[in-house]
Each structure stands twice: as structure tokens, then as C-alpha cells.
Amino acid sequence: MRYLIITILLLSALFGIYYFTVDNKPAVVTSDFEEAFPILGFKDITPEGDTINHSIPDFSFINQDSLEITNETFANKAYITDFFFIHCPSICPRVKAQMLRVYEKFEDNDNLLLVSHSLDPKRDTVAALRSYADKLGVDGSKWHFLTGEKDMIYAMNSEYFIVANEDPDVAGGIDHSGRIVLVDKNRHVRAFAEGTDPDDVTQFLKDLEWFLEEEYGNAN
Amino acid sequence: MIISFSNCEYEAFSQGKALYESQCANCHNENGQGLRNLIPPLAGADYLETHKEEIACIIRYGIEGEMIVNGESYNSQMVGIPILTDVQINNIINYINQAWGNNYGLSNVKMVKEQLENCNK
């Protein structure tokens, strides 16, 4: 019995110390918005102690209208991106159906663009992508389908935290994830959804509304 | 007898449904709607009714080039799915012929086997 009381006393003392120290730490102020849309990826700290966030490096690709598409195309805009290829026998159409939901919901919002990178750029020529976009019935200034130098495309997917590898053991020869990713106007990756999961995308659409509202003052 | 028959039919449809979901739904969608003008629908598709003698061949060997489904033109490519057995193809056909309000009759393994021997691939 005596031991029990001592233990309880000790424990409550410890808890008191813990509570006191934790409670008195300077609070890092993060808004709900920053918590919901953190800047994703590794952070580097400079010798001066500044944080460098992961950001999308420079790129240059060609879209279905033969236009050069670079980071400049997205200046002051947010975009949603995915990776796919036209002859994909697996998840691509499923993911495209979900990208279409994003497209339709924000069709009239000039602050949000869509970008689909081809993982099979040799076969997915400008003309092939043009026909693909036409069959999907989407507008080329809103939704860019990109082809270009293969190495540069495969270097980009990891920047967006998307896995894609050529793999002869997989149907279609390319193994890749169906993520759709949100990039903000500062080239930071802020959120993603599993493009194979309609429920996840339903939530993502709501989040996007909030994101656009916060960043641009309107979602429509 | 009646119970075992309907059970068997139920089994066939549920295998057909499971196979449909793993082998076809990526493209044609769970709801059979396809995807815009890229992938034709199966739900309510006149093609299933008017091209009964082709469906097993399409599933095994694929199809490409222009086709008209419900008055819309499609011109893409579907690769065949050679891993599916005759019985599995039959189950899938029975499923898509009856799913989503479709009413395109029943197929059987004998019909499927005959068709598969005569595909013009």
C-alpha cells in the first residue's frame, strides 16, 4: 500500500514536470490550412538555418498542341498532375476518369490547370496526344498532355512523389502509381490523392476547393 | 434442382463479376460506362447485342480500328487478355450481358469455344 502511494505521488510529480515543460514550449503557430496542405518532401537546412523546401525543378516538354510547356506556363497557377500512357492496359483510364472529375469541377477556374505526363513519349507523339485529348473532349489550354525527352519525364515523377519504372514483367511494360498531385504556384507539392480510388478523389475535390479559396480567394 | 440451378447461375455471374472487375473495369469502369470517346460503354451497348459472335474473340485477342457503339464512333485499341480461359470468358460474357440492366441473353461454354475457334485474328 505504501509503495502504491509513493508510486502515485512520483507519477503525478513526473506528469506535472512533463506537463509544465511541454506547455511552456514556445508554440509553433500553424494554421488549419497549413496543416491540411503542408509543403511535402524533404527539407534542407542551410548553414544560416533557413529551411529549403522541396520544389519542382525546371522542366520543358511539348503538349498536344506542339507548344513548349515549362514552369513558366504555370506561373501564379496551381496544377494537378499525373503520369500515364496511351497504350496502358491497366489503371490509366481509371485515373483519367478521376482527373476528368477535377477538370469538370474546376473547368472555369483559370487558377488551376491539369498536366498529364506520358511515360511512353516515343509512341505518345504530339499527334497521338492530340487525338487522345480530343477523344476525352478536353480543352488544350486547361489540360496539357506532355511528351518529350524520356529521361526528363522519368526524372520528374519522383519530384512529384510518383513511382514509375519500366518493367517488362508488368502488363504494358511500365509500372507506375496512379497518384494525382497538387502543386502550388511556388512549385511546392501540397497534396495528393489516389487516382484509382473515387472516394479519395471526392475528398480531394473538397480539399481543392478550400485550397483555391485560400490561395486565390475563390474556387470557381 | 431449381435451387442448385440458380445457385450455379449465381456462381457464374459472381465469378464473371469478379473477373470483370479485375480485368475490364480499369478501362470500361465498374458501371460499364467506358470513358468518353476513348473507351466504348458496355452498359446499354447495342454492340453487345449486334456482335454476339465477336465478343469472346474481342476478349481473347483484342480489337482495334473504328467501331460504332450506340451511334458514337470509337477508334482506339483494346489489347486481348490471353490469360482468360474459355470458361472464364463465358462467365464474363454472361455477366456483362446481364449487368447494368443489360438483357442480351445467356451464353454457354460450348458457344464460346466454337466462337474462339473461328476468330479472324
mmCIF file of C-alpha atoms in Angstrom:
data_model
loop_
_atom_site.group_PDB
_atom_site.id
_atom_site.type_symbol
_atom_site.label_atom_id
_atom_site.label_comp_id
_atom_site.label_asym_id
_atom_site.label_seq_id
_atom_site.Cartn_x
_atom_site.Cartn_y
_atom_site.Cartn_z
ATOM 1 C CA MET A 1 0.000 0.000 0.000
ATOM 2 C CA ARG A 2 2.779 2.415 0.965
ATOM 3 C CA TYR A 3 4.556 1.613 -2.305
ATOM 4 C CA LEU A 4 1.402 2.318 -4.227
ATOM 5 C CA ILE A 5 1.034 5.777 -2.678
ATOM 6 C CA ILE A 6 4.676 6.571 -3.331
ATOM 7 C CA THR A 7 4.336 5.414 -6.887
ATOM 8 C CA ILE A 8 1.263 7.527 -7.449
ATOM 9 C CA LEU A 9 2.966 10.554 -5.935
ATOM 10 C CA LEU A 10 6.036 10.016 -8.068
ATOM 11 C CA LEU A 11 3.994 9.552 -11.196
ATOM 12 C CA SER A 12 1.956 12.670 -10.639
ATOM 13 C CA ALA A 13 5.127 14.647 -9.947
ATOM 14 C CA LEU A 14 6.647 13.383 -13.172
ATOM 15 C CA PHE A 15 3.470 14.169 -15.058
ATOM 16 C CA GLY A 16 3.468 17.662 -13.551
ATOM 17 C CA ILE A 17 7.009 18.292 -14.740
ATOM 18 C CA TYR A 18 6.194 16.908 -18.164
ATOM 19 C CA TYR A 19 3.023 18.944 -18.427
ATOM 20 C CA PHE A 20 4.769 22.095 -17.301
ATOM 21 C CA THR A 21 7.662 21.801 -19.760
ATOM 22 C CA VAL A 22 5.520 20.816 -22.712
ATOM 23 C CA ASP A 23 3.038 23.532 -22.031
ATOM 24 C CA ASN A 24 5.718 26.164 -21.793
ATOM 25 C CA LYS A 25 7.462 25.357 -25.027
ATOM 26 C CA PRO A 26 7.050 28.194 -27.485
ATOM 27 C CA ALA A 27 4.136 27.126 -29.642
ATOM 28 C CA VAL A 28 4.756 26.824 -33.386
ATOM 29 C CA VAL A 29 1.823 28.558 -34.961
ATOM 30 C CA THR A 30 0.411 26.634 -37.870
ATOM 31 C CA SER A 31 -2.992 27.424 -39.254
ATOM 32 C CA ASP A 32 -5.501 24.714 -40.122
ATOM 33 C CA PHE A 33 -4.756 25.473 -43.744
ATOM 34 C CA GLU A 34 -1.019 24.904 -43.392
ATOM 35 C CA GLU A 35 -1.716 21.718 -41.530
ATOM 36 C CA ALA A 36 -4.069 20.450 -44.215
ATOM 37 C CA PHE A 37 -1.710 21.414 -47.048
ATOM 38 C CA PRO A 38 1.834 21.038 -45.738
ATOM 39 C CA ILE A 39 4.721 21.552 -48.141
ATOM 40 C CA LEU A 40 5.602 17.926 -48.853
ATOM 41 C CA GLY A 41 9.038 16.410 -49.223
ATOM 42 C CA PHE A 42 12.459 16.590 -47.656
ATOM 43 C CA LYS A 43 13.579 19.869 -46.200
ATOM 44 C CA ASP A 44 17.136 21.119 -46.322
ATOM 45 C CA ILE A 45 18.507 23.457 -43.722
ATOM 46 C CA THR A 46 21.089 25.991 -44.899
ATOM 47 C CA PRO A 47 24.128 26.801 -42.735
ATOM 48 C CA GLU A 48 22.289 30.022 -41.897
ATOM 49 C CA GLY A 49 19.445 27.957 -40.529
ATOM 50 C CA ASP A 50 16.906 28.679 -43.253
ATOM 51 C CA THR A 51 14.637 25.899 -44.414
ATOM 52 C CA ILE A 52 14.662 24.994 -48.089
ATOM 53 C CA ASN A 53 11.527 23.157 -49.122
ATOM 54 C CA HIS A 54 11.316 20.588 -51.861
ATOM 55 C CA SER A 55 10.229 22.267 -55.084
ATOM 56 C CA ILE A 56 9.668 21.123 -58.656
ATOM 57 C CA PRO A 57 12.813 21.762 -60.749
ATOM 58 C CA ASP A 58 12.827 23.377 -64.188
ATOM 59 C CA PHE A 59 11.338 21.321 -66.977
ATOM 60 C CA SER A 60 10.465 21.673 -70.620
ATOM 61 C CA PHE A 61 8.048 19.442 -72.505
ATOM 62 C CA ILE A 62 5.769 19.615 -75.556
ATOM 63 C CA ASN A 63 1.993 19.438 -75.302
ATOM 64 C CA GLN A 64 -0.727 18.122 -77.635
ATOM 65 C CA ASP A 65 -0.773 21.452 -79.490
ATOM 66 C CA SER A 66 3.007 21.349 -80.091
ATOM 67 C CA LEU A 67 3.523 24.136 -77.579
ATOM 68 C CA GLU A 68 6.521 24.173 -75.290
ATOM 69 C CA ILE A 69 5.361 23.779 -71.712
ATOM 70 C CA THR A 70 7.655 24.875 -68.902
ATOM 71 C CA ASN A 71 7.325 26.005 -65.312
ATOM 72 C CA GLU A 72 6.509 29.436 -66.761
ATOM 73 C CA THR A 73 3.248 28.031 -68.138
ATOM 74 C CA PHE A 74 2.175 27.644 -64.512
ATOM 75 C CA ALA A 75 3.378 30.978 -63.185
ATOM 76 C CA ASN A 76 0.976 32.077 -60.441
ATOM 77 C CA LYS A 77 -1.138 28.990 -61.008
ATOM 78 C CA ALA A 78 -1.681 25.728 -59.223
ATOM 79 C CA TYR A 79 -1.794 22.483 -61.175
ATOM 80 C CA ILE A 80 -2.848 18.885 -60.808
ATOM 81 C CA THR A 81 -0.615 16.285 -62.393
ATOM 82 C CA ASP A 82 -0.444 12.585 -63.148
ATOM 83 C CA PHE A 83 1.601 10.143 -65.254
ATOM 84 C CA PHE A 84 0.061 7.821 -67.814
ATOM 85 C CA PHE A 85 0.486 6.422 -71.326
ATOM 86 C CA ILE A 86 -1.988 5.863 -74.109
ATOM 87 C CA HIS A 87 -1.391 2.117 -74.533
ATOM 88 C CA CYS A 88 -1.634 1.492 -70.799
ATOM 89 C CA PRO A 89 -3.590 -1.729 -70.245
ATOM 90 C CA SER A 90 -4.082 -1.154 -66.533
ATOM 91 C CA ILE A 91 -5.021 1.723 -64.236
ATOM 92 C CA CYS A 92 -4.608 4.716 -66.567
ATOM 93 C CA PRO A 93 -8.201 5.066 -67.819
ATOM 94 C CA ARG A 94 -9.386 4.738 -64.236
ATOM 95 C CA VAL A 95 -7.118 7.573 -63.149
ATOM 96 C CA LYS A 96 -8.111 9.628 -66.198
ATOM 97 C CA ALA A 97 -11.758 9.301 -65.200
ATOM 98 C CA GLN A 98 -10.820 10.850 -61.850
ATOM 99 C CA MET A 99 -8.699 13.589 -63.464
ATOM 100 C CA LEU A 100 -11.791 14.352 -65.538
ATOM 101 C CA ARG A 101 -13.739 14.976 -62.339
ATOM 102 C CA VAL A 102 -11.134 17.564 -61.336
ATOM 103 C CA TYR A 103 -11.284 19.069 -64.825
ATOM 104 C CA GLU A 104 -15.056 19.317 -64.805
ATOM 105 C CA LYS A 105 -15.308 20.768 -61.334
ATOM 106 C CA PHE A 106 -12.739 23.495 -61.944
ATOM 107 C CA GLU A 107 -13.165 23.930 -65.687
ATOM 108 C CA ASP A 108 -13.837 27.663 -65.361
ATOM 109 C CA ASN A 109 -11.199 28.365 -62.741
ATOM 110 C CA ASP A 110 -8.173 29.817 -64.527
ATOM 111 C CA ASN A 111 -6.009 29.387 -61.445
ATOM 112 C CA LEU A 112 -5.935 25.622 -61.739
ATOM 113 C CA LEU A 113 -4.504 23.674 -64.681
ATOM 114 C CA LEU A 114 -4.098 19.957 -65.345
ATOM 115 C CA VAL A 115 -0.990 18.198 -66.644
ATOM 116 C CA SER A 116 -0.636 14.576 -67.711
ATOM 117 C CA HIS A 117 2.874 13.317 -68.457
ATOM 118 C CA SER A 118 3.277 10.441 -70.904
ATOM 119 C CA LEU A 119 5.566 7.661 -69.699
ATOM 120 C CA ASP A 120 5.760 6.343 -73.264
ATOM 121 C CA PRO A 121 6.797 9.526 -75.075
ATOM 122 C CA LYS A 122 8.066 7.742 -78.178
ATOM 123 C CA ARG A 123 4.669 6.285 -79.055
ATOM 124 C CA ASP A 124 2.725 9.139 -77.471
ATOM 125 C CA THR A 125 3.606 11.730 -80.065
ATOM 126 C CA VAL A 126 2.070 15.177 -80.247
ATOM 127 C CA ALA A 127 -0.459 13.865 -82.773
ATOM 128 C CA ALA A 128 -1.334 10.845 -80.614
ATOM 129 C CA LEU A 129 -1.809 13.060 -77.568
ATOM 130 C CA ARG A 130 -3.887 15.487 -79.620
ATOM 131 C CA SER A 131 -6.247 12.701 -80.625
ATOM 132 C CA TYR A 132 -6.338 11.397 -77.040
ATOM 133 C CA ALA A 133 -7.294 14.816 -75.652
ATOM 134 C CA ASP A 134 -9.926 15.234 -78.360
ATOM 135 C CA LYS A 135 -11.490 11.872 -77.555
ATOM 136 C CA LEU A 136 -11.521 12.832 -73.915
ATOM 137 C CA GLY A 137 -13.211 16.044 -75.019
ATOM 138 C CA VAL A 138 -10.999 18.405 -73.039
ATOM 139 C CA ASP A 139 -9.585 21.824 -73.780
ATOM 140 C CA GLY A 140 -5.854 22.108 -74.514
ATOM 141 C CA SER A 141 -5.221 25.358 -72.695
ATOM 142 C CA LYS A 142 -6.602 23.888 -69.483
ATOM 143 C CA TRP A 143 -5.254 20.345 -69.629
ATOM 144 C CA HIS A 144 -1.797 19.711 -71.060
ATOM 145 C CA PHE A 145 -0.763 16.240 -72.230
ATOM 146 C CA LEU A 146 3.007 16.178 -72.310
ATOM 147 C CA THR A 147 5.553 14.321 -74.327
ATOM 148 C CA GLY A 148 9.260 14.975 -74.603
ATOM 149 C CA GLU A 149 12.627 13.608 -73.672
ATOM 150 C CA LYS A 150 12.087 10.319 -71.918
ATOM 151 C CA ASP A 151 14.847 10.764 -69.343
ATOM 152 C CA MET A 152 13.459 14.130 -68.369
ATOM 153 C CA ILE A 153 9.959 12.723 -67.890
ATOM 154 C CA TYR A 154 11.243 9.818 -65.799
ATOM 155 C CA ALA A 155 13.297 12.270 -63.760
ATOM 156 C CA MET A 156 10.152 14.246 -62.974
ATOM 157 C CA ASN A 157 7.956 11.549 -61.471
ATOM 158 C CA SER A 158 9.972 11.244 -58.268
ATOM 159 C CA GLU A 159 9.830 15.032 -57.892
ATOM 160 C CA TYR A 160 6.067 14.608 -57.630
ATOM 161 C CA PHE A 161 6.468 11.565 -55.329
ATOM 162 C CA ILE A 162 5.091 9.306 -58.028
ATOM 163 C CA VAL A 163 6.708 5.954 -58.710
ATOM 164 C CA ALA A 164 7.174 4.944 -62.345
ATOM 165 C CA ASN A 165 9.558 2.377 -63.759
ATOM 166 C CA GLU A 166 9.885 0.416 -66.934
ATOM 167 C CA ASP A 167 9.269 -3.186 -66.009
ATOM 168 C CA PRO A 168 8.952 -5.932 -68.621
ATOM 169 C CA ASP A 169 7.125 -8.153 -66.096
ATOM 170 C CA VAL A 170 4.206 -5.768 -65.815
ATOM 171 C CA ALA A 171 1.342 -5.633 -68.319
ATOM 172 C CA GLY A 172 2.084 -2.771 -70.689
ATOM 173 C CA GLY A 173 5.746 -2.709 -69.672
ATOM 174 C CA ILE A 174 5.556 0.270 -67.299
ATOM 175 C CA ASP A 175 4.818 0.018 -63.605
ATOM 176 C CA HIS A 176 3.515 3.237 -62.104
ATOM 177 C CA SER A 177 1.346 4.609 -59.363
ATOM 178 C CA GLY A 178 -1.947 6.349 -60.045
ATOM 179 C CA ARG A 179 -1.456 9.327 -57.801
ATOM 180 C CA ILE A 180 -2.771 12.720 -58.736
ATOM 181 C CA VAL A 181 -0.760 15.501 -57.217
ATOM 182 C CA LEU A 182 -1.405 19.151 -56.358
ATOM 183 C CA VAL A 183 1.421 21.637 -56.974
ATOM 184 C CA ASP A 184 1.095 25.246 -55.839
ATOM 185 C CA LYS A 185 2.231 28.459 -57.516
ATOM 186 C CA ASN A 186 5.579 28.247 -55.711
ATOM 187 C CA ARG A 187 6.337 24.811 -57.206
ATOM 188 C CA HIS A 188 5.635 23.044 -53.935
ATOM 189 C CA VAL A 189 3.776 19.754 -53.756
ATOM 190 C CA ARG A 190 0.917 20.301 -51.335
ATOM 191 C CA ALA A 191 -1.432 17.309 -51.514
ATOM 192 C CA PHE A 192 -2.252 14.190 -53.462
ATOM 193 C CA ALA A 193 -4.982 11.624 -53.939
ATOM 194 C CA GLU A 194 -5.014 8.037 -55.141
ATOM 195 C CA GLY A 195 -6.425 8.361 -58.633
ATOM 196 C CA THR A 196 -7.655 4.789 -58.526
ATOM 197 C CA ASP A 197 -9.934 5.499 -55.568
ATOM 198 C CA PRO A 198 -13.033 7.597 -56.355
ATOM 199 C CA ASP A 199 -13.814 8.175 -52.658
ATOM 200 C CA ASP A 200 -10.359 9.557 -52.032
ATOM 201 C CA VAL A 201 -10.817 11.865 -55.013
ATOM 202 C CA THR A 202 -14.196 13.042 -53.725
ATOM 203 C CA GLN A 203 -12.426 14.255 -50.583
ATOM 204 C CA PHE A 204 -9.608 15.686 -52.712
ATOM 205 C CA LEU A 205 -12.119 17.768 -54.695
ATOM 206 C CA LYS A 206 -13.416 19.291 -51.474
ATOM 207 C CA ASP A 207 -9.861 19.981 -50.321
ATOM 208 C CA LEU A 208 -9.056 21.618 -53.642
ATOM 209 C CA GLU A 209 -11.978 23.969 -53.213
ATOM 210 C CA TRP A 210 -10.585 25.027 -49.868
ATOM 211 C CA PHE A 211 -7.085 25.328 -51.296
ATOM 212 C CA LEU A 212 -8.145 27.563 -54.178
ATOM 213 C CA GLU A 213 -10.349 29.633 -51.916
ATOM 214 C CA GLU A 214 -7.418 30.237 -49.569
ATOM 215 C CA GLU A 215 -4.787 30.861 -52.255
ATOM 216 C CA TYR A 216 -6.824 32.835 -54.761
ATOM 217 C CA GLY A 217 -9.920 33.973 -52.916
ATOM 218 C CA ASN A 218 -12.293 31.872 -54.978
ATOM 219 C CA ALA A 219 -12.741 28.307 -56.066
ATOM 220 C CA ASN A 220 -14.816 28.836 -59.188
ATOM 221 C CA MET B 1 -32.872 -28.932 -58.665
ATOM 222 C CA ILE B 2 -34.160 -25.404 -59.077
ATOM 223 C CA ILE B 3 -32.089 -24.235 -56.159
ATOM 224 C CA SER B 4 -28.926 -25.834 -57.416
ATOM 225 C CA PHE B 5 -29.508 -24.411 -60.881
ATOM 226 C CA SER B 6 -29.993 -20.864 -59.716
ATOM 227 C CA ASN B 7 -27.071 -21.301 -57.373
ATOM 228 C CA CYS B 8 -24.893 -22.332 -60.223
ATOM 229 C CA GLU B 9 -26.020 -19.385 -62.296
ATOM 230 C CA TYR B 10 -25.386 -17.084 -59.383
ATOM 231 C CA GLU B 11 -21.900 -18.526 -59.031
ATOM 232 C CA ALA B 12 -21.184 -17.972 -62.707
ATOM 233 C CA PHE B 13 -22.279 -14.350 -62.528
ATOM 234 C CA SER B 14 -20.295 -13.688 -59.396
ATOM 235 C CA GLN B 15 -17.158 -15.147 -60.950
ATOM 236 C CA GLY B 16 -17.928 -13.135 -64.073
ATOM 237 C CA LYS B 17 -18.355 -10.024 -61.968
ATOM 238 C CA ALA B 18 -15.097 -10.575 -60.087
ATOM 239 C CA LEU B 19 -13.247 -11.177 -63.350
ATOM 240 C CA TYR B 20 -14.884 -8.155 -64.919
ATOM 241 C CA GLU B 21 -13.745 -6.011 -62.036
ATOM 242 C CA SER B 22 -10.171 -7.243 -62.168
ATOM 243 C CA GLN B 23 -9.737 -7.483 -65.967
ATOM 244 C CA CYS B 24 -12.059 -4.972 -67.586
ATOM 245 C CA ALA B 25 -13.176 -2.309 -65.125
ATOM 246 C CA ASN B 26 -9.918 -0.345 -65.296
ATOM 247 C CA CYS B 27 -10.986 0.645 -68.778
ATOM 248 C CA HIS B 28 -14.740 0.095 -69.099
ATOM 249 C CA ASN B 29 -15.430 1.197 -65.498
ATOM 250 C CA GLU B 30 -17.307 -0.723 -62.777
ATOM 251 C CA ASN B 31 -20.512 0.819 -64.054
ATOM 252 C CA GLY B 32 -19.829 -0.216 -67.668
ATOM 253 C CA GLN B 33 -19.883 3.368 -68.909
ATOM 254 C CA GLY B 34 -16.471 3.387 -70.601
ATOM 255 C CA LEU B 35 -14.618 6.701 -70.842
ATOM 256 C CA ARG B 36 -15.871 9.480 -73.106
ATOM 257 C CA ASN B 37 -14.845 8.755 -76.714
ATOM 258 C CA LEU B 38 -11.753 6.807 -75.695
ATOM 259 C CA ILE B 39 -13.383 3.645 -74.416
ATOM 260 C CA PRO B 40 -16.828 2.464 -75.500
ATOM 261 C CA PRO B 41 -19.505 1.565 -72.950
ATOM 262 C CA LEU B 42 -20.745 -1.941 -72.254
ATOM 263 C CA ALA B 43 -23.794 -0.833 -70.264
ATOM 264 C CA GLY B 44 -26.662 -0.479 -72.698
ATOM 265 C CA ALA B 45 -24.260 -1.070 -75.604
ATOM 266 C CA ASP B 46 -26.027 -2.128 -78.807
ATOM 267 C CA TYR B 47 -22.694 -3.624 -79.884
ATOM 268 C CA LEU B 48 -23.035 -6.470 -77.363
ATOM 269 C CA GLU B 49 -26.350 -7.410 -78.905
ATOM 270 C CA THR B 50 -25.476 -6.952 -82.570
ATOM 271 C CA HIS B 51 -21.997 -8.511 -82.435
ATOM 272 C CA LYS B 52 -22.635 -11.526 -80.200
ATOM 273 C CA GLU B 53 -20.456 -13.682 -82.445
ATOM 274 C CA GLU B 54 -17.412 -11.435 -81.764
ATOM 275 C CA ILE B 55 -17.377 -10.797 -78.035
ATOM 276 C CA ALA B 56 -15.338 -13.848 -76.958
ATOM 277 C CA CYS B 57 -12.796 -13.116 -79.703
ATOM 278 C CA ILE B 58 -12.545 -9.474 -78.620
ATOM 279 C CA ILE B 59 -11.857 -10.524 -75.052
ATOM 280 C CA ARG B 60 -9.149 -13.014 -76.006
ATOM 281 C CA TYR B 61 -7.472 -11.266 -78.934
ATOM 282 C CA GLY B 62 -8.446 -7.618 -78.555
ATOM 283 C CA ILE B 63 -9.718 -5.296 -81.250
ATOM 284 C CA GLU B 64 -8.660 -2.067 -82.908
ATOM 285 C CA GLY B 65 -9.823 0.355 -85.536
ATOM 286 C CA GLU B 66 -13.049 2.252 -85.882
ATOM 287 C CA MET B 67 -16.254 0.883 -84.382
ATOM 288 C CA ILE B 68 -19.659 2.390 -83.763
ATOM 289 C CA VAL B 69 -21.284 1.839 -80.381
ATOM 290 C CA ASN B 70 -24.678 3.403 -79.704
ATOM 291 C CA GLY B 71 -24.161 5.741 -82.647
ATOM 292 C CA GLU B 72 -20.807 7.051 -81.343
ATOM 293 C CA SER B 73 -17.575 6.390 -83.169
ATOM 294 C CA TYR B 74 -14.604 4.925 -81.302
ATOM 295 C CA ASN B 75 -11.196 4.382 -82.754
ATOM 296 C CA SER B 76 -8.751 3.062 -80.188
ATOM 297 C CA GLN B 77 -7.239 -0.248 -79.361
ATOM 298 C CA MET B 78 -8.114 -2.894 -76.822
ATOM 299 C CA VAL B 79 -5.393 -5.463 -76.218
ATOM 300 C CA GLY B 80 -6.571 -9.032 -75.779
ATOM 301 C CA ILE B 81 -6.454 -10.805 -72.446
ATOM 302 C CA PRO B 82 -4.960 -14.205 -73.295
ATOM 303 C CA ILE B 83 -4.766 -15.466 -69.704
ATOM 304 C CA LEU B 84 -8.551 -15.899 -69.508
ATOM 305 C CA THR B 85 -9.807 -19.454 -70.085
ATOM 306 C CA ASP B 86 -12.854 -20.302 -72.224
ATOM 307 C CA VAL B 87 -14.893 -20.829 -69.072
ATOM 308 C CA GLN B 88 -13.818 -17.517 -67.596
ATOM 309 C CA ILE B 89 -14.621 -15.698 -70.844
ATOM 310 C CA ASN B 90 -18.052 -17.305 -70.821
ATOM 311 C CA ASN B 91 -18.629 -16.116 -67.265
ATOM 312 C CA ILE B 92 -17.591 -12.596 -68.141
ATOM 313 C CA ILE B 93 -19.899 -12.530 -71.169
ATOM 314 C CA ASN B 94 -22.808 -13.721 -69.058
ATOM 315 C CA TYR B 95 -22.057 -11.028 -66.535
ATOM 316 C CA ILE B 96 -21.814 -8.119 -68.992
ATOM 317 C CA ASN B 97 -24.868 -9.349 -70.899
ATOM 318 C CA GLN B 98 -26.957 -9.093 -67.731
ATOM 319 C CA ALA B 99 -25.329 -6.336 -65.677
ATOM 320 C CA TRP B 100 -26.436 -2.689 -65.530
ATOM 321 C CA GLY B 101 -29.891 -3.508 -66.850
ATOM 322 C CA ASN B 102 -28.490 -5.209 -69.968
ATOM 323 C CA ASN B 103 -30.639 -8.026 -71.256
ATOM 324 C CA TYR B 104 -28.654 -9.671 -74.034
ATOM 325 C CA GLY B 105 -29.291 -13.321 -73.281
ATOM 326 C CA LEU B 106 -27.133 -16.093 -71.896
ATOM 327 C CA SER B 107 -24.023 -17.599 -73.376
ATOM 328 C CA ASN B 108 -22.564 -21.037 -72.673
ATOM 329 C CA VAL B 109 -19.113 -22.561 -72.790
ATOM 330 C CA LYS B 110 -19.863 -24.532 -75.958
ATOM 331 C CA MET B 111 -20.835 -21.349 -77.836
ATOM 332 C CA VAL B 112 -17.710 -19.601 -76.574
ATOM 333 C CA LYS B 113 -15.421 -22.473 -77.599
ATOM 334 C CA GLU B 114 -16.894 -22.547 -81.091
ATOM 335 C CA GLN B 115 -16.533 -18.829 -81.464
ATOM 336 C CA LEU B 116 -12.931 -18.867 -80.274
ATOM 337 C CA GLU B 117 -12.017 -21.467 -82.884
ATOM 338 C CA ASN B 118 -13.179 -19.129 -85.632
ATOM 339 C CA CYS B 119 -11.842 -15.714 -84.650
ATOM 340 C CA ASN B 120 -10.477 -13.805 -87.626
ATOM 341 C CA LYS B 121 -7.397 -12.536 -85.901
#
